[in-house]
Coordinates of C-alpha atoms (C1' of nucleotides) in Angstrom, one line a residue:
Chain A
X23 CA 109.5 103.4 91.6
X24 CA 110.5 102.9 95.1
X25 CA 107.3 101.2 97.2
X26 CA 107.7 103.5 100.7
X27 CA 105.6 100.5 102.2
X28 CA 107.6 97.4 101.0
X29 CA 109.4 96.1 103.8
X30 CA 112.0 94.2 102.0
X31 CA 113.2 98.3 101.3
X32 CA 113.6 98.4 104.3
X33 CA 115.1 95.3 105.1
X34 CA 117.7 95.9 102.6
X35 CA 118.4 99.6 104.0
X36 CA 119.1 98.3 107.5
X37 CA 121.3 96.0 106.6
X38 CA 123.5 98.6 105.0
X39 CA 123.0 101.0 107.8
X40 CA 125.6 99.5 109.6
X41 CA 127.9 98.2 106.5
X42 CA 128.4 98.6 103.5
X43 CA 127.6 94.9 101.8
X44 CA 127.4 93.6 98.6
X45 CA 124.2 91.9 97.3
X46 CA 125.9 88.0 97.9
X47 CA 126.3 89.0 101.1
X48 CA 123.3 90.3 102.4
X49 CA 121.2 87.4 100.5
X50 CA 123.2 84.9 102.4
X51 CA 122.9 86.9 105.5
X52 CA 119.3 86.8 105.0
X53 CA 118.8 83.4 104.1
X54 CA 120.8 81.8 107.2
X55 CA 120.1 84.4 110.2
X56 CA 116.3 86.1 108.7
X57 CA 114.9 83.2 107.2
X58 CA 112.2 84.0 109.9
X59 CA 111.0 87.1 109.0
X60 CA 111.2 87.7 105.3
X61 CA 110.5 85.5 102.6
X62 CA 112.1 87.8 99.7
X63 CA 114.0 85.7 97.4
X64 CA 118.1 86.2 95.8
X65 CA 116.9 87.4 92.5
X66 CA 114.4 89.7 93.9
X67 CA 117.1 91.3 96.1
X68 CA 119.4 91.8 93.4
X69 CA 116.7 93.8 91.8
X70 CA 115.6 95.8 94.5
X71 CA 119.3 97.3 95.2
X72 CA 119.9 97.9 91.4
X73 CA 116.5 100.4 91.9
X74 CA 117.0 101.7 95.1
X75 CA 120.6 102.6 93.4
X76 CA 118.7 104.4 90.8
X77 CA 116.4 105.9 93.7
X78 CA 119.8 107.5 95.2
X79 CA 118.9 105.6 98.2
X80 CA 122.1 103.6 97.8
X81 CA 125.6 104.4 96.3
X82 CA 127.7 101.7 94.9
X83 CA 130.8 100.4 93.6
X84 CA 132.3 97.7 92.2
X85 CA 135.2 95.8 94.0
X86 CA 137.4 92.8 92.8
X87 CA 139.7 90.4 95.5
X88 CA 142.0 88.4 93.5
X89 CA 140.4 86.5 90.5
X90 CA 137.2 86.5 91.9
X91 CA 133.7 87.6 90.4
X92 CA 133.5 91.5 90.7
X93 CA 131.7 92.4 93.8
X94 CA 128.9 95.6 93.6
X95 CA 129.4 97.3 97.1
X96 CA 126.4 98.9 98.1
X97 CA 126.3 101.8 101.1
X98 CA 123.6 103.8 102.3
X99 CA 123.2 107.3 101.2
X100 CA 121.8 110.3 103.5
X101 CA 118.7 109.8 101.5
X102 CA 118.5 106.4 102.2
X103 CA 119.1 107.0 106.0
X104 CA 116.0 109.4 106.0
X105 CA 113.9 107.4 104.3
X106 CA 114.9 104.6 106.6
X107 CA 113.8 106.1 109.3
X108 CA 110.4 108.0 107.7
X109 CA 109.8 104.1 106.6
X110 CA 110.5 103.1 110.2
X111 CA 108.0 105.5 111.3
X112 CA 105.3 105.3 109.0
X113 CA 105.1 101.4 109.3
X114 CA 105.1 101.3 113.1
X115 CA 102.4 103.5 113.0
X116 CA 99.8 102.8 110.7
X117 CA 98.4 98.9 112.2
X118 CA 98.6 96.6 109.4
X119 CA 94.7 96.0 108.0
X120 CA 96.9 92.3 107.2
X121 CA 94.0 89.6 106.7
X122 CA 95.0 86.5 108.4
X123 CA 95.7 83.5 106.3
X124 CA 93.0 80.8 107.2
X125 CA 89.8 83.3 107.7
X126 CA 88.1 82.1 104.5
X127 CA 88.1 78.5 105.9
X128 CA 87.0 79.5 109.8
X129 CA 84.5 81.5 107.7
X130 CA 83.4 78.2 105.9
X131 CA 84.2 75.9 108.7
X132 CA 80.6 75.0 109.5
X133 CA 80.3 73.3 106.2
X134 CA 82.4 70.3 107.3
X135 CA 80.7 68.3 109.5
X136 CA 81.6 68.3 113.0
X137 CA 84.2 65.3 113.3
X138 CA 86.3 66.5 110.3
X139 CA 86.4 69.8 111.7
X140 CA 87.2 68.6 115.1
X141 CA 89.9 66.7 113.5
X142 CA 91.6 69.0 111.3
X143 CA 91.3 71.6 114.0
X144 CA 93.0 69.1 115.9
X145 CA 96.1 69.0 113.8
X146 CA 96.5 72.8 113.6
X147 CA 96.5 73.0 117.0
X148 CA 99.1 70.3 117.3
X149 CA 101.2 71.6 114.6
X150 CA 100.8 74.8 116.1
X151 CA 102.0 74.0 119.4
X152 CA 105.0 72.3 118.3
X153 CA 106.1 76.1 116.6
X154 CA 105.0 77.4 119.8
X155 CA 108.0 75.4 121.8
X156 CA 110.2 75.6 118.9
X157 CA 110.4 79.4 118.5
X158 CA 110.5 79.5 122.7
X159 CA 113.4 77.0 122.5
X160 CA 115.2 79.6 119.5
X161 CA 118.4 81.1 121.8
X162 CA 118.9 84.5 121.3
X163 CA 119.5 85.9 117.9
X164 CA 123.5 86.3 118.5
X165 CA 124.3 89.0 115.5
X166 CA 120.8 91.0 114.4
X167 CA 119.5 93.4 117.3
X168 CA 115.7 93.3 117.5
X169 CA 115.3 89.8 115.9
X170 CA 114.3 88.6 119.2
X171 CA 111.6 91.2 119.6
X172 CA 110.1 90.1 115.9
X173 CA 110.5 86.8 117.2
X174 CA 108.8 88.2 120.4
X175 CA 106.1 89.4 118.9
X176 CA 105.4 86.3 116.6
X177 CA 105.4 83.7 119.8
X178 CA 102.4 86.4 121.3
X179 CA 100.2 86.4 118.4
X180 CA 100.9 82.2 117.9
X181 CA 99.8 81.8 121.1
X182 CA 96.7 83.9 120.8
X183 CA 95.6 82.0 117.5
X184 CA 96.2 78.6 119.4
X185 CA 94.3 79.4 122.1
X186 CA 91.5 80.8 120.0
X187 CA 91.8 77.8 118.5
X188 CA 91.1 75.4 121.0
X189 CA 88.2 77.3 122.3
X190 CA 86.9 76.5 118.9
X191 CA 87.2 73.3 119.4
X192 CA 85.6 73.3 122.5
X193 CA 82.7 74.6 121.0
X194 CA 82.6 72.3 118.5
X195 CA 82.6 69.6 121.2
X196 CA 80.2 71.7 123.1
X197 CA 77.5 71.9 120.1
X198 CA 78.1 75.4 119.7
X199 CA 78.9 75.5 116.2
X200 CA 77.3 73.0 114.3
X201 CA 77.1 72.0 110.3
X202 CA 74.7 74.0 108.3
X203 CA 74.4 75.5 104.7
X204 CA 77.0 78.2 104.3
X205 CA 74.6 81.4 102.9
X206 CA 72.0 81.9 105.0
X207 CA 70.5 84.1 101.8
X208 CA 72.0 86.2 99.0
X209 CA 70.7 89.5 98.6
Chain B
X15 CA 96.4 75.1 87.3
X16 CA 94.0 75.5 90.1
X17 CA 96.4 76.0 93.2
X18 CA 94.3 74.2 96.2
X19 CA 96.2 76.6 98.6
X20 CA 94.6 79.6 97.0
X21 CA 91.6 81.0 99.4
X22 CA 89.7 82.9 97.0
X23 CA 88.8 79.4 95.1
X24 CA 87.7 78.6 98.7
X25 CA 86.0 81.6 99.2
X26 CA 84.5 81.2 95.6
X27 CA 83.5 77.8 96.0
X28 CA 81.8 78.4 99.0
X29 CA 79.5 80.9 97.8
X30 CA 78.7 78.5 95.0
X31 CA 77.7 75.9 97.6
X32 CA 74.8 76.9 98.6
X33 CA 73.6 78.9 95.6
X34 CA 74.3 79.4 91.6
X35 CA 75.5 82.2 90.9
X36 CA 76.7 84.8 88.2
X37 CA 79.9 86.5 88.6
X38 CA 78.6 90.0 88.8
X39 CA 76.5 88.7 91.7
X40 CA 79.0 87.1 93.8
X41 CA 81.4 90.2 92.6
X42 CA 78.6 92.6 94.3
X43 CA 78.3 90.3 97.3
X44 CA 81.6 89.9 98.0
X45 CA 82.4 93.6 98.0
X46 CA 79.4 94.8 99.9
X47 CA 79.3 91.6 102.9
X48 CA 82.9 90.5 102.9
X49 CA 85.3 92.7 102.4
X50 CA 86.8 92.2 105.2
X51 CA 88.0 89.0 104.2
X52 CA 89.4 89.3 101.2
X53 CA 91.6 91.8 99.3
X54 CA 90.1 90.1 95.7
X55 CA 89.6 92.2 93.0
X56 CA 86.7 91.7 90.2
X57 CA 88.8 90.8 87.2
X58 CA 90.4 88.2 89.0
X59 CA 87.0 86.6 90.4
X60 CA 86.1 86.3 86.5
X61 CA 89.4 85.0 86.0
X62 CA 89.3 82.1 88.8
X63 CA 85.6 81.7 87.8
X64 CA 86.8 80.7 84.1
X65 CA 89.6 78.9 84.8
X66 CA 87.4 77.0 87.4
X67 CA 85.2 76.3 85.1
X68 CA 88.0 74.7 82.5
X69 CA 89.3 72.3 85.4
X70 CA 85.3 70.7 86.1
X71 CA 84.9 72.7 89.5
X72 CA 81.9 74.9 88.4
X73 CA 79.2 74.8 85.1
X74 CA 78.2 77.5 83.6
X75 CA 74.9 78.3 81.6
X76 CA 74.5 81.5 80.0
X77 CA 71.2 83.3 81.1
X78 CA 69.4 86.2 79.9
X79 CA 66.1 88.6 81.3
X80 CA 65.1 90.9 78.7
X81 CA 68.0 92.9 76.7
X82 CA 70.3 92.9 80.3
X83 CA 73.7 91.7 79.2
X84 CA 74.0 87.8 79.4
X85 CA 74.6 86.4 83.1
X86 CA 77.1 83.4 83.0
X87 CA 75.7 81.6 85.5
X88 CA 78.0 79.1 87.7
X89 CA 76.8 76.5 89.6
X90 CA 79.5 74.1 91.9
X91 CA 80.0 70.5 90.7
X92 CA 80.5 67.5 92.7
X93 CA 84.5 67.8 91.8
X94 CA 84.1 71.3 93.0
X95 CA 82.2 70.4 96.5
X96 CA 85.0 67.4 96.9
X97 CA 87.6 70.2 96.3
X98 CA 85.7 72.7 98.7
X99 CA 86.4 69.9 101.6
X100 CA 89.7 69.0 100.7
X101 CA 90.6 72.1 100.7
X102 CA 88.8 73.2 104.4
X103 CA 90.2 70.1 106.0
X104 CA 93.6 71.6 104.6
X105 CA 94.0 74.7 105.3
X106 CA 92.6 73.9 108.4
X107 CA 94.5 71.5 109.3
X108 CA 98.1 73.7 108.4
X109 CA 98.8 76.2 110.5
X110 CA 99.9 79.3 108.4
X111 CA 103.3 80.6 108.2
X112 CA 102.9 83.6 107.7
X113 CA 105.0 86.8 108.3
X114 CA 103.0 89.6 110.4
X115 CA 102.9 92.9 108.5
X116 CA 105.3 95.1 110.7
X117 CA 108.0 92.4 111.3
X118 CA 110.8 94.2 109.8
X119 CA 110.2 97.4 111.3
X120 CA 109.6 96.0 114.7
X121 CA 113.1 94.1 113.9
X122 CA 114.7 97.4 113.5
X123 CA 112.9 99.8 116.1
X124 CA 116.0 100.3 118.0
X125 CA 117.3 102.0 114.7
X126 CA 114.9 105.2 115.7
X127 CA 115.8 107.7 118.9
X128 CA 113.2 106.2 121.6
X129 CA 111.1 109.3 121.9
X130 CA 110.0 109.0 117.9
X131 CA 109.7 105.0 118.5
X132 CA 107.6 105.9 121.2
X133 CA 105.4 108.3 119.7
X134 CA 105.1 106.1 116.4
X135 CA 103.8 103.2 118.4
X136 CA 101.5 105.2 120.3
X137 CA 99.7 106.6 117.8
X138 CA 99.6 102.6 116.1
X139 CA 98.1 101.6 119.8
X140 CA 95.5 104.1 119.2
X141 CA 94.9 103.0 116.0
X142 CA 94.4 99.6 116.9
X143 CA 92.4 100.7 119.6
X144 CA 89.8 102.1 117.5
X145 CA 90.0 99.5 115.2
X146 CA 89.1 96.8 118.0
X147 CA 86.5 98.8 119.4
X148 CA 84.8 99.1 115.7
X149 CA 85.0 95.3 114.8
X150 CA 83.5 94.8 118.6
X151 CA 80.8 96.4 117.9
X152 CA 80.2 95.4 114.4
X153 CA 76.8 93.5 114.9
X154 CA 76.5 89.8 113.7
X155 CA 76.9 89.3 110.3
X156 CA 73.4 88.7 108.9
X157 CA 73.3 86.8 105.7
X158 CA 77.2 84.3 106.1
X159 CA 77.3 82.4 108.8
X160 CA 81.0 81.8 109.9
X161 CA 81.7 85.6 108.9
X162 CA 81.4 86.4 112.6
X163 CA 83.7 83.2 113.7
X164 CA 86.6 85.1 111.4
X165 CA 85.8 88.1 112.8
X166 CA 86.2 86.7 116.4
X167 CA 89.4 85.5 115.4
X168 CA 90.6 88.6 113.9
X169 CA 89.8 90.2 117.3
X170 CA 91.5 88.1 119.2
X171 CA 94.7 88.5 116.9
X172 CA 94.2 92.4 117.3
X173 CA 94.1 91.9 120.9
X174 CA 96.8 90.2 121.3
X175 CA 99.0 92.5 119.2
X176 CA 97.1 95.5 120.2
X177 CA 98.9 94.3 123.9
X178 CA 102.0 93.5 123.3
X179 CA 103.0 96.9 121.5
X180 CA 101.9 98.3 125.0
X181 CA 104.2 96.5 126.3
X182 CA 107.2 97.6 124.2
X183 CA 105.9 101.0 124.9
X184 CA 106.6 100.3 128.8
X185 CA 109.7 98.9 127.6
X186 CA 111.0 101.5 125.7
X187 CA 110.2 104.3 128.7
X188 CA 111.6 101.9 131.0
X189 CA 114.8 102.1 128.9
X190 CA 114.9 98.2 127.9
X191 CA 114.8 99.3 124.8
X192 CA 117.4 101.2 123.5
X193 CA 118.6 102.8 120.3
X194 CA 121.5 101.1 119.1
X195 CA 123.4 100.0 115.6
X196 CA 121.1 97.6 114.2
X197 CA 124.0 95.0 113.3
X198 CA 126.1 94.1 115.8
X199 CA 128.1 91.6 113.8
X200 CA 127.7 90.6 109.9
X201 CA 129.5 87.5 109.6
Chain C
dT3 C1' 70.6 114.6 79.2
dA4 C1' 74.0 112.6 81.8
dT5 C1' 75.5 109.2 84.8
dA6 C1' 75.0 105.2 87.5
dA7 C1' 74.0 100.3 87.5
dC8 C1' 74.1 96.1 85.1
dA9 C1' 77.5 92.3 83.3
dT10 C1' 81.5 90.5 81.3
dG11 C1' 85.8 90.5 79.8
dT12 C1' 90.4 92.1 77.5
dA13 C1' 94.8 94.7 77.0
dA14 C1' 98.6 96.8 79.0
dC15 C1' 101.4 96.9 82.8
dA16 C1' 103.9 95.7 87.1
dA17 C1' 106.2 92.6 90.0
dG18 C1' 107.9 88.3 91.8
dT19 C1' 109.7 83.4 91.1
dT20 C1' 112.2 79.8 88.9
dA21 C1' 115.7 78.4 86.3
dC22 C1' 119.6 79.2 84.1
dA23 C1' 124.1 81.4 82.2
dT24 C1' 128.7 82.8 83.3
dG25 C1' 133.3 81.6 84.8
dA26 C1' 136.8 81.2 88.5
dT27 C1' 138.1 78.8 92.7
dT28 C1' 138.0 75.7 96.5
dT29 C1' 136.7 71.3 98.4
dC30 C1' 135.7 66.3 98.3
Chain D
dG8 C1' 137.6 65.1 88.1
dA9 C1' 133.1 66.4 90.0
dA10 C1' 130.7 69.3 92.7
dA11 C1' 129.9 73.2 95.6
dT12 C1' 130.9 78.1 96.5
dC13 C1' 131.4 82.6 94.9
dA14 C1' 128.8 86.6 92.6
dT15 C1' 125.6 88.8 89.6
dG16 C1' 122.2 89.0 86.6
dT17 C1' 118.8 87.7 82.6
dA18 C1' 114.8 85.4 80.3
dA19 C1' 110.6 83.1 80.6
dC20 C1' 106.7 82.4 83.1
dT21 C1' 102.9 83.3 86.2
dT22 C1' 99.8 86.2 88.5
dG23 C1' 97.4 90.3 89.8
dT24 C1' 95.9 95.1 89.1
dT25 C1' 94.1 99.1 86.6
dA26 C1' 91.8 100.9 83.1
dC27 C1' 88.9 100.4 79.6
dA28 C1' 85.5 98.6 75.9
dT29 C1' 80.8 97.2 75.2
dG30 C1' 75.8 98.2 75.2
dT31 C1' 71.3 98.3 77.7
dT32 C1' 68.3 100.2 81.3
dA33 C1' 67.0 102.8 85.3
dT34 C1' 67.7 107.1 87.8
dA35 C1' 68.6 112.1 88.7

DNA sequence: TATAACATGTAACAAGTTACATGATTTC
DNA sequence: GAAATCATGTAACTTGTTACATGTTATA
């Protein structure tokens, strides 16, 4: 029921391994301070907690202030710590086989001729830079601890793809790579 | 109803481009040469292939040899070529924004004691390690051009990441990295 | 004789997103 | 008085996966 590879699981489990939340909160957490590292949406989180409550990963329990809709407080069980941390470990170790968006179209670049690649190339890399200075502008994350290594991380493997990317276009200056039919033969 | 962000159309169209083709064919092809490129799955190759075929990007022609099942036989149109370089020059052109596998977990690293941190990442080092050394020596990719161009790239990612983990291995047994509450403040 | 390959497709299921319902309270 | 915030959740929709149905031919 529980997907011991789904990151959101484990999203949601270290934000309550510091305090107990309910699910308004966390989603608004995660929508102004993680916006950069997780795309799961409000309903989706709302759903996860009522199964990881059924898991026994989470306890929970409803709260009312004043007039105001009842609040579902959510806290982290000793099963939820553990798996926490066997999720922790088992995702840090295993390197993710993660297929990069935008290999399909290198793999088919050479059936664009060689100005329209140049040029599109041209824009990535542009577009790509910007992000670059962006994220290295970003101040410190002030409330989530390892944000900044995410973050880190992220501005390492940008800067990788750009460069890669410009030696592409190089070569496509250069003559290297040049327009030709896509299958050289089908078995 | 045909999303011109969705690779696989890419992928499908380009086989298409430069031969017709059956589905079973391109099924067979795509699982044996490149599946390291795509995660696709049969069903939805037919799938795509007929709703392709509704919105003018492919024909199709039934064929049959002997008392073999019938071949539905697809062959690009010149919508579908126009698509295929809209949709290069696109997702060229875009840089992706996408969210590394491993993000979360990196985010919360400092949630494990440092010696299992360190011993997780080192055996995903050593993974990754292998990994780059296999994909080095893969030899070129003999029938799709461009196959090796994604595979380049994919190195270069892998190397990338591959160092900076290293890094936060030094950093972690320098004691930069320490274990720590993951929140320091939920506002 | 059994099972793998050929070739397509459907049905059942799982999971995520969007949009909305609900109803009080605070802000403009 | 209108709109945004608070707080949760449901319904409808889309999409993908798994498993299977179908029936012939080649292989072990």
């Amino acid at each position: 029921m529980i997907d011991r590879h789904d990151e959101r699981v484990l999203l949601l489990l270290g934000l309550l391994s510091t305090q107990s939340q309910h699910g308004y909160q966390m989603n608004e957490f995660i929508e102004h301070n993680l916006g950069r590292v997780t795309l799961m949406k409000k309903a989706t989180a709302y759903a996860l907690l009522t199964r990881m409550e059924a898991a026994g990963l989470v306890g929970a329990e409803d709260a009312r202030e004043g007039n105001r809709p009842t609040r579902r407080v959510y806290s982290i069980t000793p099963e939820g710590t553990a798996l926490m941390r066997e999720m922790l470990v088992a995702v840090l170790q295993e390197p993710s086989q993660s297929l990069p968006p935008g290999d399909i179209a290198v793999m088919y670049i050479a059936a664009l001729d060689t100005d329209a690649a140049i040029e599109a190339l041209e824009r990535r890399v542009a577009a790509m830079d910007e992000h670059v200075t962006e994220l290295e502008s970003t101040p410190l994350h002030p409330t989530v601890v390892g944000v900044d290594l995410a973050i880190e991380r992220r501005l390492t493997l940008m800067r990788a793809d750009l460069d890669w990317f410009r030696g592409v276009i190089d070569r496509l200056r250069g003559g290297e790579v040049v327009p030709r039919a896509v299958l050289a033969a089908a078995e």
